[in-house]
Each structure stands twice: as structure tokens, then as C-alpha cells.
PDB file of C-alpha atoms in Angstrom:
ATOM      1  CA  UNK N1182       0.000   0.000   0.000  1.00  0.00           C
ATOM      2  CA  UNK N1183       1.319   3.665  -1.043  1.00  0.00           C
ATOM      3  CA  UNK N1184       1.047   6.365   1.295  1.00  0.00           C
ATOM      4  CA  UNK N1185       1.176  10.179   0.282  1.00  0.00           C
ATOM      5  CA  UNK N1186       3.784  12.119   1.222  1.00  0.00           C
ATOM      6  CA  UNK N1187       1.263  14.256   3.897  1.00  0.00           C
ATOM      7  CA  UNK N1188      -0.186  11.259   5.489  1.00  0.00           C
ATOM      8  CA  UNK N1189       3.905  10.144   5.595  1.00  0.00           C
ATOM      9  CA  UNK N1190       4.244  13.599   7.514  1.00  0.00           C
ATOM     10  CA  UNK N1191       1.666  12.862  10.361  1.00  0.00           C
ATOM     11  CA  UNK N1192       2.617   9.485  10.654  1.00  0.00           C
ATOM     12  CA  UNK N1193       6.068  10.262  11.360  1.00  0.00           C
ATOM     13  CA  UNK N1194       5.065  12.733  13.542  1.00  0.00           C
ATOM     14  CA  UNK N1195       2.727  10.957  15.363  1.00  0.00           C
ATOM     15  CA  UNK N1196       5.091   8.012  16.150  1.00  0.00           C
ATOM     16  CA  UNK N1197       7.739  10.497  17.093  1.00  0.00           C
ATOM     17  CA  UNK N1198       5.736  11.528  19.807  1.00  0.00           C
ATOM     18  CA  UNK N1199       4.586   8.657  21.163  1.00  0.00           C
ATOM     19  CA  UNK N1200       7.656   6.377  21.064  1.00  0.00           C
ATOM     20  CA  UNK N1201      10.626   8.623  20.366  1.00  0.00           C
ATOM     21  CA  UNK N1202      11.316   6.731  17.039  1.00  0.00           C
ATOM     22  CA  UNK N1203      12.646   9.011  13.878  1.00  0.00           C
ATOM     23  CA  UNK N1204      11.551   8.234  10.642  1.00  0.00           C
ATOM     24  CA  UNK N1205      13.256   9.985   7.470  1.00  0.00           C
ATOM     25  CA  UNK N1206      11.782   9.654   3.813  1.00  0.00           C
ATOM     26  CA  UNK N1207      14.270   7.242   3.378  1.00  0.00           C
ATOM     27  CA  UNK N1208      11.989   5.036   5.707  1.00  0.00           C
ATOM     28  CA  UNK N1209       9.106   5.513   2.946  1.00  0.00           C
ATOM     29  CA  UNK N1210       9.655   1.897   1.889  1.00  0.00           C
ATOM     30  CA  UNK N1211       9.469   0.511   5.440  1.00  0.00           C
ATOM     31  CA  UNK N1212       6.030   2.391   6.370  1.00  0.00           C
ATOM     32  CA  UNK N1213       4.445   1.218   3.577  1.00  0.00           C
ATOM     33  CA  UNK N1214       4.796  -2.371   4.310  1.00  0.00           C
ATOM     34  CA  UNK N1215       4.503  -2.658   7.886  1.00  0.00           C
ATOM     35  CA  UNK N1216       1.078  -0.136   7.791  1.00  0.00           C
ATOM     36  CA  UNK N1217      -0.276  -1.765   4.718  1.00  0.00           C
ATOM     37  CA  UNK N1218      -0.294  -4.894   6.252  1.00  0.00           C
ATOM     38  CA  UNK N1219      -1.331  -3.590   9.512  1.00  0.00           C
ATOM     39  CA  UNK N1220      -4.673  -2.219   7.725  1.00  0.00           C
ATOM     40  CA  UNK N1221      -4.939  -5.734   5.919  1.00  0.00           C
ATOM     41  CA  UNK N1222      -5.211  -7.407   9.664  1.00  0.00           C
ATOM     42  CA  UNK N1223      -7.717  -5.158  10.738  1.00  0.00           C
ATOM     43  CA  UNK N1224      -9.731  -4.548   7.780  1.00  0.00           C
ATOM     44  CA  UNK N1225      -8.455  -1.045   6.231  1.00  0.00           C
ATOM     45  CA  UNK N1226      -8.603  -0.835   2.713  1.00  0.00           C
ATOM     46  CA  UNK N1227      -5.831   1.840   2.529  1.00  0.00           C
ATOM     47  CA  UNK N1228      -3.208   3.386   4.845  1.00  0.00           C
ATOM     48  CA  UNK N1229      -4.950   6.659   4.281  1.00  0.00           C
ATOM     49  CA  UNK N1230      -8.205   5.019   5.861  1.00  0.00           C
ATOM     50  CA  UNK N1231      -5.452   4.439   8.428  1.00  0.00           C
ATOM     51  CA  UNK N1232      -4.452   7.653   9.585  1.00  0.00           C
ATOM     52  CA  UNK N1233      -7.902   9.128   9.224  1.00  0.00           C
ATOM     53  CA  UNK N1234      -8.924   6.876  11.844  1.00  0.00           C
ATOM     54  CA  UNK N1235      -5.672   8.087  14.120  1.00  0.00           C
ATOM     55  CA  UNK N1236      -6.587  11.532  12.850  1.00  0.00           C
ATOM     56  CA  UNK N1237     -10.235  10.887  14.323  1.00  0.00           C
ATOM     57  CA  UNK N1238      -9.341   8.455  17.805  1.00  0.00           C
ATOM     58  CA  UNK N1239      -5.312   9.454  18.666  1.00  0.00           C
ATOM     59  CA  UNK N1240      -6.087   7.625  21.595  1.00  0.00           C
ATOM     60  CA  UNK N1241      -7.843   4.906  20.628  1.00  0.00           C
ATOM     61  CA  UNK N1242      -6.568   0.766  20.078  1.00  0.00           C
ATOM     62  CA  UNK N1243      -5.262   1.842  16.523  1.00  0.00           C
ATOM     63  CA  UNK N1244      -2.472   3.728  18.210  1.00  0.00           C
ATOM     64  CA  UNK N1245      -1.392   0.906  19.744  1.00  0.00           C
ATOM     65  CA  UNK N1246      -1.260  -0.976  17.100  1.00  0.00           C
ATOM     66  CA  UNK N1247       0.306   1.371  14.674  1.00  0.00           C
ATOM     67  CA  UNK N1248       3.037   1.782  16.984  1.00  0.00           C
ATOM     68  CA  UNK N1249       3.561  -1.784  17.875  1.00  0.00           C
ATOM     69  CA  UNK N1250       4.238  -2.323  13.906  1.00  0.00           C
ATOM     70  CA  UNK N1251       6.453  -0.014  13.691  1.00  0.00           C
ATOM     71  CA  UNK N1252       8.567  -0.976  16.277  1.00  0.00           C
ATOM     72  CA  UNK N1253      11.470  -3.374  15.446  1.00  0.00           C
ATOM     73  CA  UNK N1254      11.450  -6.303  18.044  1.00  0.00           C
ATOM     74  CA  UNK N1255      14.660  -8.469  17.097  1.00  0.00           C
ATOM     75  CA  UNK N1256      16.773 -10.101  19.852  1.00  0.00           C
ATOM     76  CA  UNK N1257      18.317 -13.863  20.378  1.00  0.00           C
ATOM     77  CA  UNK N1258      19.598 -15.943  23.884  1.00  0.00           C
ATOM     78  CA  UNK N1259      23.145 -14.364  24.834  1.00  0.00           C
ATOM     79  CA  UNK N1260      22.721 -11.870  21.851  1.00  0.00           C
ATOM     80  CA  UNK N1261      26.337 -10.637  20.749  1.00  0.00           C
ATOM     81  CA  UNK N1262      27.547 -12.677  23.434  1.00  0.00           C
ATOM     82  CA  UNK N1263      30.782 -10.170  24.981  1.00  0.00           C
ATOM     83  CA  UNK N1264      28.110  -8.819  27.276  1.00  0.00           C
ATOM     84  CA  UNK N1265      27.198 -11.627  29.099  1.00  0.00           C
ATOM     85  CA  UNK N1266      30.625 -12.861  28.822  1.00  0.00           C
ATOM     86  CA  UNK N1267      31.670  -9.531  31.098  1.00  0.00           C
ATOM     87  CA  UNK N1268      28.660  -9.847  33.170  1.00  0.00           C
ATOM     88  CA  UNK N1269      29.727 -13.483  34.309  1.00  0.00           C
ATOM     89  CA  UNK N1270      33.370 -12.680  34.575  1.00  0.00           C
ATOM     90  CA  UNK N1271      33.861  -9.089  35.813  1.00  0.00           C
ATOM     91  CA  UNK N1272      30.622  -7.202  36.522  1.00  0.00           C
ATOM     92  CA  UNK N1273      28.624  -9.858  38.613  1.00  0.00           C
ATOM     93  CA  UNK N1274      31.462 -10.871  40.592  1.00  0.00           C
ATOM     94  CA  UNK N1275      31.718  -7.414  41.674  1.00  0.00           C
ATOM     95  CA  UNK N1276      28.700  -6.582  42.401  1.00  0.00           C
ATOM     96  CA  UNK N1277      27.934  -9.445  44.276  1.00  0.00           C
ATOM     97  CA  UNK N1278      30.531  -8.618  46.532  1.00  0.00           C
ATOM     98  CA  UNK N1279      29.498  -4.917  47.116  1.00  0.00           C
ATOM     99  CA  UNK N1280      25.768  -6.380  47.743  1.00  0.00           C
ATOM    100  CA  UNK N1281      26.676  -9.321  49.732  1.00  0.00           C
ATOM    101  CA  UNK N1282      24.873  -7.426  53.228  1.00  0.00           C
ATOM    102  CA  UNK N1283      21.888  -6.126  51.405  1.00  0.00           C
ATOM    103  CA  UNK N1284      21.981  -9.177  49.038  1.00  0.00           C
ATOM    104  CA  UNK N1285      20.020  -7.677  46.335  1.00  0.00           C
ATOM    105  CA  UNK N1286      20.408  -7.226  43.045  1.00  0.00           C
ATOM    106  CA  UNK N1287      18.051  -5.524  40.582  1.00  0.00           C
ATOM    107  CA  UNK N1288      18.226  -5.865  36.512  1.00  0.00           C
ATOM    108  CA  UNK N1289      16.104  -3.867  34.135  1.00  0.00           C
ATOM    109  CA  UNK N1290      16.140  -5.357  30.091  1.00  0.00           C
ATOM    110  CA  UNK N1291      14.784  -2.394  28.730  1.00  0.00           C
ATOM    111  CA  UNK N1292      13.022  -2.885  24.950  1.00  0.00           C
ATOM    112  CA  UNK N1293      12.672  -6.701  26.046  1.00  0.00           C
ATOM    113  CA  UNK N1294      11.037  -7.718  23.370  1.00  0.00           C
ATOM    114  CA  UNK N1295      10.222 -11.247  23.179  1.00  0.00           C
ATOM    115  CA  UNK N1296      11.994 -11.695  26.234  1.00  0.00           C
ATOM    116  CA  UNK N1297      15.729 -13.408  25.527  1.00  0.00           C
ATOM    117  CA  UNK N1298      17.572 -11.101  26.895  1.00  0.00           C
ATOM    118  CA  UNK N1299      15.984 -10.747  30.135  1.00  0.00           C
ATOM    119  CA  UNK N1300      15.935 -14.889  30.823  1.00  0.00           C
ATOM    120  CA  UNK N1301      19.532 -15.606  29.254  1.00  0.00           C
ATOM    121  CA  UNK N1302      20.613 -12.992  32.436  1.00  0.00           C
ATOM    122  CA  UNK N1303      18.576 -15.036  34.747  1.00  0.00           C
ATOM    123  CA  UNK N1304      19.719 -18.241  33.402  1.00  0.00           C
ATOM    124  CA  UNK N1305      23.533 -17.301  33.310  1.00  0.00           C
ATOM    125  CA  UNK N1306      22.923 -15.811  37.190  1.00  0.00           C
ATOM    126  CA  UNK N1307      22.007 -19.273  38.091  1.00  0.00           C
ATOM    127  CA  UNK N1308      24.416 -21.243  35.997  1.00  0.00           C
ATOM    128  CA  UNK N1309      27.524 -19.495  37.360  1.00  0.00           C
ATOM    129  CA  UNK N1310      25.856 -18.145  40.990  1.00  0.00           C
ATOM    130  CA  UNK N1311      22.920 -20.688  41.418  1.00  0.00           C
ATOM    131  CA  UNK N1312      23.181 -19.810  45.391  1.00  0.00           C
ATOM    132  CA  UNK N1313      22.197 -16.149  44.514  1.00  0.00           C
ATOM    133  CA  UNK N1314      18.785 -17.407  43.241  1.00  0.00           C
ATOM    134  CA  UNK N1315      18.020 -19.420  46.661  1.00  0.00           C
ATOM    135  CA  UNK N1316      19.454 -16.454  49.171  1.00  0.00           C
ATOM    136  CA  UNK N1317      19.048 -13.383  47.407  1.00  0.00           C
ATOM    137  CA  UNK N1318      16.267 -11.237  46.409  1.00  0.00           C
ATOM    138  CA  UNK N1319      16.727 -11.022  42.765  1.00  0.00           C
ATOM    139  CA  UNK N1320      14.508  -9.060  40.103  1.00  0.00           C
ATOM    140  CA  UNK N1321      15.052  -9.055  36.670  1.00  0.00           C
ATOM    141  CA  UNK N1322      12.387  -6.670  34.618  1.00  0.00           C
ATOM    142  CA  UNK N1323      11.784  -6.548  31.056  1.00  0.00           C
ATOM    143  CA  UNK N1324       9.891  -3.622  29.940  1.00  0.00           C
ATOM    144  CA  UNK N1325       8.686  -2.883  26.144  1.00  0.00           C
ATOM    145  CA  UNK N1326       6.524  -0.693  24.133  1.00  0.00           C
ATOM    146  CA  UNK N1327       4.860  -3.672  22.212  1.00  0.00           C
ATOM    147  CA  UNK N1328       2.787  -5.266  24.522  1.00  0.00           C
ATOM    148  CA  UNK N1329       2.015  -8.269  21.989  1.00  0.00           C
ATOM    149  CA  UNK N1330       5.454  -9.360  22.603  1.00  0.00           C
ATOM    150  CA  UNK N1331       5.368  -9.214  26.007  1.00  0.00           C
ATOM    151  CA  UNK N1332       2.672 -11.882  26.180  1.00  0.00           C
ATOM    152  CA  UNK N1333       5.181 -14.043  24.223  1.00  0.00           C
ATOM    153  CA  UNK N1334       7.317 -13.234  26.722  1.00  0.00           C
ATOM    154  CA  UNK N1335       6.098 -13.833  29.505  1.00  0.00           C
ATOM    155  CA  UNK N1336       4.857 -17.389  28.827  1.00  0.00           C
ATOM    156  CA  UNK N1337       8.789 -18.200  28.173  1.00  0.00           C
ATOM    157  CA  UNK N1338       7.619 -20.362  25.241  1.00  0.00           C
ATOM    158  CA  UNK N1339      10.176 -20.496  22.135  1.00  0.00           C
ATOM    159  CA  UNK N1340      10.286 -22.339  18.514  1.00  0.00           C
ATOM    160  CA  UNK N1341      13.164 -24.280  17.718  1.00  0.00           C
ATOM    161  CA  UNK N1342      14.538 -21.929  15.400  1.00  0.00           C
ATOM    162  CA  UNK N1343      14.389 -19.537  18.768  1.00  0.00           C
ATOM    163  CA  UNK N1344      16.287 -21.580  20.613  1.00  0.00           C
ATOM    164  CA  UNK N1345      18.914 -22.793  17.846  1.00  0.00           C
ATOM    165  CA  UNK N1346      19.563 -18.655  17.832  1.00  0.00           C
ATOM    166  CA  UNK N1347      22.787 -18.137  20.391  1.00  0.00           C
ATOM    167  CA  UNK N1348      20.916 -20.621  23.060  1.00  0.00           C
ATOM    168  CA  UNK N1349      23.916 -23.064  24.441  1.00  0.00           C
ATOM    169  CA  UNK N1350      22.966 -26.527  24.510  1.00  0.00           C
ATOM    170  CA  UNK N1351      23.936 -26.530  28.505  1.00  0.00           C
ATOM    171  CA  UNK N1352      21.414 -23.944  29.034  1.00  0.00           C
ATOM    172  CA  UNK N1353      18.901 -25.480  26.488  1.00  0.00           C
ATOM    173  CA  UNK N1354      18.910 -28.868  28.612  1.00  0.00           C
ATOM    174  CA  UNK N1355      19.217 -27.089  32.230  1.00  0.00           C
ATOM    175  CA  UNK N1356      16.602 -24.820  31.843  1.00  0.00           C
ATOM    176  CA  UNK N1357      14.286 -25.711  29.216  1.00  0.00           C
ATOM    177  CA  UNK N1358      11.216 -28.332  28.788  1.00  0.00           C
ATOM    178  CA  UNK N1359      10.053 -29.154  25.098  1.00  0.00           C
ATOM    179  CA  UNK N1360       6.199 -28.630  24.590  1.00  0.00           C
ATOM    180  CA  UNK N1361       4.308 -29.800  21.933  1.00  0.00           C
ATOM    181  CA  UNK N1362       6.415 -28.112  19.322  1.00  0.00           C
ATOM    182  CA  UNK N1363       8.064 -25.745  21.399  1.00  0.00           C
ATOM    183  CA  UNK N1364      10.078 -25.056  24.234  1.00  0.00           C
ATOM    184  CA  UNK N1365       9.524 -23.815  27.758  1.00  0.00           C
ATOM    185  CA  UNK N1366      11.916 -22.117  29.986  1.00  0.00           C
ATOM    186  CA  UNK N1367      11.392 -23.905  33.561  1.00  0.00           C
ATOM    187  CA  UNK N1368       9.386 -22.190  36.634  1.00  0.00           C
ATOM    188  CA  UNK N1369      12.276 -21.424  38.296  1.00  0.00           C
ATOM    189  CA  UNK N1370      14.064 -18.524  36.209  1.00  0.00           C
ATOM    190  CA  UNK N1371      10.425 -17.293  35.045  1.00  0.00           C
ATOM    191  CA  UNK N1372       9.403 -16.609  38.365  1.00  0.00           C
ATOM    192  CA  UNK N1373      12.601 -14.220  38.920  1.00  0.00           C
ATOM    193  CA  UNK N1374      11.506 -12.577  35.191  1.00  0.00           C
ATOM    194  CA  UNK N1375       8.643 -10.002  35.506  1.00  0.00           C
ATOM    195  CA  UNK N1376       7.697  -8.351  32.065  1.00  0.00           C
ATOM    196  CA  UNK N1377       5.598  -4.854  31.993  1.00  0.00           C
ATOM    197  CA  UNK N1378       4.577  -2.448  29.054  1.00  0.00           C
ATOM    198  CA  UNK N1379       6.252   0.984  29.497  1.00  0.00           C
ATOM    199  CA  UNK N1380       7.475   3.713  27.275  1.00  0.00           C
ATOM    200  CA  UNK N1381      11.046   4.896  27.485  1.00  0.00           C
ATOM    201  CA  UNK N1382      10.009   8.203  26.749  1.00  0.00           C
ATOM    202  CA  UNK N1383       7.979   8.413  30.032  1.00  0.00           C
ATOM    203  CA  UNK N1384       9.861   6.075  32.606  1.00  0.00           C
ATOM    204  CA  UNK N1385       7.551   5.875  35.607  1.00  0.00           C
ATOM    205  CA  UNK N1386       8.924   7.401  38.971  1.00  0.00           C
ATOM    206  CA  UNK N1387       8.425   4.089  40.987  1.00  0.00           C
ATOM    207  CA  UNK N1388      10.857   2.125  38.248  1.00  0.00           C
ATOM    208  CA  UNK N1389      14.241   1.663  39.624  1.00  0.00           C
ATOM    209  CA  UNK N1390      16.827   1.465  40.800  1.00  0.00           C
ATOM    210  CA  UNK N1391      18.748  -1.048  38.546  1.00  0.00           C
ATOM    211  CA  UNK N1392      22.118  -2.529  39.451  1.00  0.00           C
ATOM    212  CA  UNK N1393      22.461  -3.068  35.824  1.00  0.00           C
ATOM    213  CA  UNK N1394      20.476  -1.942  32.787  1.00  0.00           C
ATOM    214  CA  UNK N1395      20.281  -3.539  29.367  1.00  0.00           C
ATOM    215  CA  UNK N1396      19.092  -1.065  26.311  1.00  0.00           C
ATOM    216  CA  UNK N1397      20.645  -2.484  23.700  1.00  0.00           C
ATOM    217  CA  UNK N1398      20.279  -1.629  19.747  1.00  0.00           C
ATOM    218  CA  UNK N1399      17.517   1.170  20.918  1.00  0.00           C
ATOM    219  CA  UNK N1400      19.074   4.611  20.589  1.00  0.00           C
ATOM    220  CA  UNK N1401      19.885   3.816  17.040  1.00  0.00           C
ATOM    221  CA  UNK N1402      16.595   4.565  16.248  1.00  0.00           C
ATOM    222  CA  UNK N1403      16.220   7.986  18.147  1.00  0.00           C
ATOM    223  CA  UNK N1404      17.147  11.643  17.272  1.00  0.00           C
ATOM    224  CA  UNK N1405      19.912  13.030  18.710  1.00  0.00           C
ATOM    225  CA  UNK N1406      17.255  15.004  21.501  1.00  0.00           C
ATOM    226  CA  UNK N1407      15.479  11.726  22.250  1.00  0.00           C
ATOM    227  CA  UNK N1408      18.673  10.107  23.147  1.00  0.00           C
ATOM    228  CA  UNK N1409      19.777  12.556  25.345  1.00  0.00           C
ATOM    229  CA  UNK N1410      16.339  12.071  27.029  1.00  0.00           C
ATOM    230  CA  UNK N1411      16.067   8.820  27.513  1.00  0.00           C
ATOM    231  CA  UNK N1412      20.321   8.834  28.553  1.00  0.00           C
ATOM    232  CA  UNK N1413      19.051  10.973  31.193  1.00  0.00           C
ATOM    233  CA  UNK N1414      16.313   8.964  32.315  1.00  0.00           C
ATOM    234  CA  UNK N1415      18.286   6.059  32.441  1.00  0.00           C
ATOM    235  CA  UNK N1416      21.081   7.552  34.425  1.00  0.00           C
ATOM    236  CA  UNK N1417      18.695   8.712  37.086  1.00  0.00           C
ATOM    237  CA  UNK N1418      17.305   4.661  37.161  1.00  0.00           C
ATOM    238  CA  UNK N1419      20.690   3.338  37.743  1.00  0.00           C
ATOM    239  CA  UNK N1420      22.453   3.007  40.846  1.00  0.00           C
ATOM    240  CA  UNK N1421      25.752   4.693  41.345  1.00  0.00           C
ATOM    241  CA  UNK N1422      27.990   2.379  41.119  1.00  0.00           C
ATOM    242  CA  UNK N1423      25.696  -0.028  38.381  1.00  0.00           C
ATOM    243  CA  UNK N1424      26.203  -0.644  34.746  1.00  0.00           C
ATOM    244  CA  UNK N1425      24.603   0.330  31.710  1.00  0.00           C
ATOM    245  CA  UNK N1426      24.672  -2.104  28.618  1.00  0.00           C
ATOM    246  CA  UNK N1427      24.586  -0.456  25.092  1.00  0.00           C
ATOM    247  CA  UNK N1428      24.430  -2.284  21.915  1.00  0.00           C
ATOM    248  CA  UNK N1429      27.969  -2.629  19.875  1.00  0.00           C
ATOM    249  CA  UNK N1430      27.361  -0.205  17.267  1.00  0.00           C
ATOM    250  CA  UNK N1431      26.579   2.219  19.572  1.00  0.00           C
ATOM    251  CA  UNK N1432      27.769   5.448  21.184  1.00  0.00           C
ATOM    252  CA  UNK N1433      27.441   8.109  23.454  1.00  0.00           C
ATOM    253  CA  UNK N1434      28.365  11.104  21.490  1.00  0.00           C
ATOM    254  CA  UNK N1435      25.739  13.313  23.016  1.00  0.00           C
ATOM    255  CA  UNK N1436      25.445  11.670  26.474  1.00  0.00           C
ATOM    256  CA  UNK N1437      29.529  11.348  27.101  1.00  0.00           C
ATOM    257  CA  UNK N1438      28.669  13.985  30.479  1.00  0.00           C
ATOM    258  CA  UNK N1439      26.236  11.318  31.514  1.00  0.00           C
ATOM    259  CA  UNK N1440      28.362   8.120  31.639  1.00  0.00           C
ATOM    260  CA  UNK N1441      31.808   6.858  31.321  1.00  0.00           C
ATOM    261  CA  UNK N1442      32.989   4.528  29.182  1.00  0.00           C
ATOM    262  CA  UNK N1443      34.896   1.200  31.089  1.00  0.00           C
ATOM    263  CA  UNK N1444      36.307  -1.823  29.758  1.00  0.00           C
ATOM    264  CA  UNK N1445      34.463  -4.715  31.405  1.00  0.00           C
ATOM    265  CA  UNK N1446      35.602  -8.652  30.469  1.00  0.00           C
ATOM    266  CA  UNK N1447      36.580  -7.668  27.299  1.00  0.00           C
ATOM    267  CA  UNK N1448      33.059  -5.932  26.694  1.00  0.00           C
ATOM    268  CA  UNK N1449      32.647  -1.872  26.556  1.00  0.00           C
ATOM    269  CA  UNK N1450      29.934  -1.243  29.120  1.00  0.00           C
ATOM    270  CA  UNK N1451      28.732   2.378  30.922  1.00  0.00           C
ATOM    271  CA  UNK N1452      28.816   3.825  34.367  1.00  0.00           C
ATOM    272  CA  UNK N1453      27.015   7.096  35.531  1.00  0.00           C
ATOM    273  CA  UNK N1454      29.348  10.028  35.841  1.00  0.00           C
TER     274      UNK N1454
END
């Protein structure tokens, strides 16, 4: 479906404000497919009918809907794998040791998606420090926008293809049940997962805060002003001596007053300034 270059306008707009995402012409291609066959599922016969509708309900279950298909939700078990390597060598050891009276520890996957990140942390937690996950009071949160993912998510329930994607065969046979066709991560690690919608561009005050925080391969798709928001909010959610997690590709030209830059297990990794 072909959209006009005014309805492009408002959409861009619209989803600008409401998730912080930045869409150039160059993105014409991209809108096109994922809107036409967002108005094909729900019965619009054009992407104009589309934004009429958002035109005449902003608020209604459209928006929602628009914005979940525009929102790129691609992750894998022990994505990239350097981070987790640094977590299990360098940064839980050390943490664990400046928590071992309050015995504690708090992790926030933020743009969770379908949920890998957040459980391959659990899962490596109780693989290298299973006594943490009897003794301690441990809470892993995985927040998104989309919250048709997070239903995926929070049932722990993965296709084979899933699980062939970065999943270790140890972890695969420790932690996971096959069902049906698919597989199930056991009770134990989901009960320490807890998955919730929420916006980065409006953190709630009650969130946080995190002796860790994953937002990896997120900024990319931000303006330069919506990264230095959301920097900010996630610097005010993380605990002074915590860690935030970037993706590989990216950097913090315009949030370099915010956090420093350490080397972590061979991994680059963030800490609050």
C-alpha cells in the first residue's frame, strides 16, 4: 500500500511523539509495508483510511497498534555474546561482593522484546551463581513498548529456530522443557523474570533502581534530543555504582557527560558520571 507524502508527515510525527522513534523519507519503503499490512489485519482498505482513523481516535486501540508495527522487536539468547561474557566474569562478581549485606540485586532489560535477553541474564545468574537465586532477592524486569510481545514473553515459550539462535545446549537442557512443538523455559528462572509495558520516553517514577540496565540496539533509532532524554532517564534509574549495557554499534556522542565509558571482560559497558 502507497502512502502520500502528507499522510507520511503525520505518521512520522505521530510516532515520534509517542515512542521517540525518527523516521526519514528514506523510511518511505518501510512504512508502507509494515502499515499496509497492519490495515490488511484489521480490515483497512488503505493506509490513508489508516491515519484518518488516528486523525479521528489518537487515543484509541489503533495507536497501539500502529506503533507496535512499527517498532522493530529483534533479539536472540546471549545476543552478541561479549556482554554476558563480562557480566559473568567481571561485573557480577563485583557486584555481588558490594551487595553481599543487602543481598540484592536488581536488573532492568529495557526494549525486552520477546523476552531473551531478560531470561539468558537469569539463566547465566544461576548457571555461574545458582546460590544467589536461593538467598538473594533477585529481580530481573523486562519492559517494552509492544505489549504483543510481552505476552510471548512472559509465557517463556520459544520455537526451535528460537532456541537454535545463540541458546547453548547446557542452558537449552538445564533450563528448558520441550512442549508440543516448542520449548519452555522452567518455573524457576520465570518466576525471577517479571515483564511490563512501558514507554522509554515516560519512565515511571516508581521504576528503579537497577544494578544493571540492558538497552541495547535502541538509541539507534532515536534523534539526537530523544537520546539525550532517555540517557538521562536512564542515568537517574541506575544506581551509582551499576552498569549500563549499550548495543555494539553504539555510542554516546551526546550523552559522554552522563556516563563513562569502562572496559568490562573484554566488553565496553557504561557507568554514571
Amino acid at each position: 500500500m502507497a502512502i502520500s507524502q502528507e499522510d507520511f508527515r503525520f505518521v512520522s510525527g505521530y510516532l515520534h511523539r509517542e515512542s521517540g522513534i525518527a523516521l526519514t523519507e528514506e523510511k518511505t519503503y518501510l512504512v508502507e509495508n509494515r502499515l499496509g499490512e497492519l490495515c490488511r489485519s484489521i480490515g483497512l482498505n488503505s493506509i490513508a483510511a489508516l491515519v484518518q482513523e488516528l486523525r479521528a481516535r489518537p487515543a484509541g486501540q489503533v495507536k497501539q497498534q500502529m506503533v507496535e508495527a512499527m517498532t522493530t522487536n529483534e533479539t536472540s539468547f546471549f545476543r552478541d555474546v561479549s556482554p554476558f561474557e563480562a557480566l559473568r566474569m567481571a561485573i557480577f562478581p563485583e557486584l555481588l561482593e558490594a551487595r553481599k549485606q543487602a543481598r540484592q540485586l536488581r536488573i532492568w532489560s529495557a526494549a525486552a522484546s520477546t523476552g531473551q535477553e531478560a531470561y539468558s541474564t537469569a539463566m547465566l545468574l544461576d548457571m555461574n551463581f545458582a546460590r544467589l537465586i536461593k538467598d538473594w532477592n533477585i529481580e530481573i524486569l523486562g519492559t517494552d513498548l509492544a505489549e504483543k510481545v510481552l505476552e510471548r514473553s512472559r509465557t517463556g515459550e520459544y520455537s526451535q529456530l528460537e532456541v537454535n539462535r545463540g541458546l547453548p545446549a547446557q542452558y537449552l537442557v538445564a533450563y528448558f522443557k520441550k512442549k508440543s512443538s516448542r520449548w519452555q523455559i522452567n518455573e524457576q528462572i520465570r518466576k525471577i523474570v517479571r515483564f511490563e509495558q512501558m514507554n522509554l520516553m515516560n519512565v515511571p517514577q516508581r521504576v528503579g533502581p537497577f544494578d544493571i540496565i540492558f538497552c541495547r540496539n535502541v538509541l539507534i533509532y532515536f534523534d539526537d534530543q530523544t537520546k539525550r532524554k532517555v540517557l538521562s532517564s536512564l542515568r537517574s534509574k541506575l544506581k551509582p555504582d551499576g552498569y549500563l549495557i549499550l548495543g555494539a554499534s553504539e555510542v554516546l556522542a551526546n550523552g559522554a557527560d552522563l556516563f563513562e565509558r569502562v572496559q568490562k571482560g573484554g566488553s565496553v559497558v557504561y557507568k554514571a558520571v
